[in-house]
Amino acid sequence: MPYFLKILGAPIDKMVGVKVPLAEGANVIGRSVPPCSIQLDGSKVSKKHCTVTVLAGLLAVEDHGSSNGVFVNGSKASRAALKAGDRLVIGEFSLEVTVK
């Protein structure tokens, strides 16, 4: 099943509504490309902020010691399992895990 991160809120309005596909394996999120496969260009996003891993249909997020942390459904998390409908906050970006 393909998973996506849908951008719900961003510092640049044209990014709102964009769906970023999540590849099987590690999806590194941050400001720097490379090593990040998903770039979120924001002042509160660390160079290598976190990783969302997709493995055999299971999803998880892991913070890489970022300055502003990762929030899952409103709670700060260093590591958390994810499912469709979960909401993430990474820096000034608000995202939702979707399957469409």
Coordinates of C-alpha atoms in Angstrom, one line a residue:
M1 CA 0.0 0.0 0.0
P2 CA 1.5 3.3 -1.0
Y3 CA 1.8 5.9 1.8
F4 CA 2.2 9.7 1.5
L5 CA 2.8 12.7 3.7
K6 CA 0.2 15.4 2.9
I7 CA 1.3 18.9 3.8
L8 CA -1.4 20.6 5.8
G9 CA 0.5 23.6 6.9
A10 CA 3.7 25.2 5.6
P11 CA 5.5 28.5 5.6
I12 CA 5.0 28.7 1.8
D13 CA 1.2 28.5 0.9
K14 CA 1.8 26.8 -2.4
M15 CA 3.1 23.7 -0.6
V16 CA -0.2 23.2 1.3
G17 CA -2.0 20.2 -0.2
V18 CA 1.1 18.6 -1.7
K19 CA 1.4 14.9 -1.2
V20 CA 5.0 13.5 -0.8
P21 CA 5.3 9.8 -1.5
L22 CA 7.0 7.6 1.1
A23 CA 9.3 5.0 -0.4
E24 CA 9.8 1.6 1.0
G25 CA 12.7 1.8 3.5
A26 CA 14.1 5.0 5.1
N27 CA 12.8 8.4 4.1
V28 CA 15.1 11.0 5.7
I29 CA 13.4 14.4 6.2
G30 CA 15.3 17.6 6.7
R31 CA 16.6 20.8 5.0
S32 CA 19.7 19.2 3.3
V33 CA 19.6 17.3 0.1
P34 CA 21.5 15.0 0.2
P35 CA 21.3 13.2 2.6
C36 CA 17.6 13.9 2.9
S37 CA 15.2 12.3 0.5
I38 CA 12.4 14.6 1.5
Q39 CA 13.3 18.3 1.8
L40 CA 11.3 20.6 4.0
D41 CA 12.9 24.1 3.7
G42 CA 12.0 25.8 6.9
S43 CA 14.0 27.7 9.6
K44 CA 12.8 25.3 12.3
V45 CA 13.6 22.2 10.4
S46 CA 17.1 20.6 11.1
K47 CA 19.5 19.7 8.4
K48 CA 18.7 16.0 9.1
H49 CA 15.5 16.2 11.2
C50 CA 14.0 12.7 11.3
T51 CA 13.4 9.5 9.4
V52 CA 10.0 8.0 8.4
T53 CA 10.6 4.3 7.7
V54 CA 8.2 2.2 5.7
L55 CA 8.8 -1.6 6.1
A56 CA 6.3 -4.3 5.0
G57 CA 3.4 -1.9 5.4
L58 CA 4.4 -0.7 8.8
L59 CA 5.4 2.9 9.4
A60 CA 7.5 4.6 12.1
V61 CA 9.1 8.0 12.7
E62 CA 12.4 8.6 14.5
D63 CA 13.8 12.0 15.5
H64 CA 17.5 12.5 14.9
G65 CA 18.0 14.8 17.9
S66 CA 16.5 17.8 16.1
S67 CA 16.4 21.2 17.8
N68 CA 12.6 21.5 17.6
G69 CA 11.6 17.8 17.9
V70 CA 9.0 15.8 16.1
F71 CA 5.4 15.8 17.3
V72 CA 3.0 12.9 16.5
N73 CA -0.7 13.7 17.1
G74 CA 0.3 16.6 19.4
S75 CA 2.8 14.8 21.6
K76 CA 6.6 15.1 21.3
A77 CA 8.1 11.8 20.2
S78 CA 11.7 10.6 19.8
R79 CA 10.3 7.4 18.1
A80 CA 6.7 6.4 17.3
A81 CA 4.7 4.0 15.2
L82 CA 2.5 5.7 12.5
K83 CA -0.7 4.9 10.7
A84 CA -2.9 6.6 8.2
G85 CA -4.5 9.7 9.6
D86 CA -1.7 10.4 12.1
R87 CA -0.5 14.0 12.1
L88 CA 3.2 15.1 12.3
V89 CA 4.7 18.4 13.1
I90 CA 8.2 18.9 11.8
G91 CA 9.5 22.4 12.4
E92 CA 6.9 24.8 10.9
F93 CA 5.4 22.0 8.8
S94 CA 2.2 20.1 9.6
L95 CA 1.7 16.8 7.8
E96 CA -0.7 13.9 7.7
V97 CA 0.0 10.3 6.9
T98 CA -2.3 9.2 4.0
V99 CA -2.7 6.3 1.7
K100 CA -4.2 8.3 -1.2

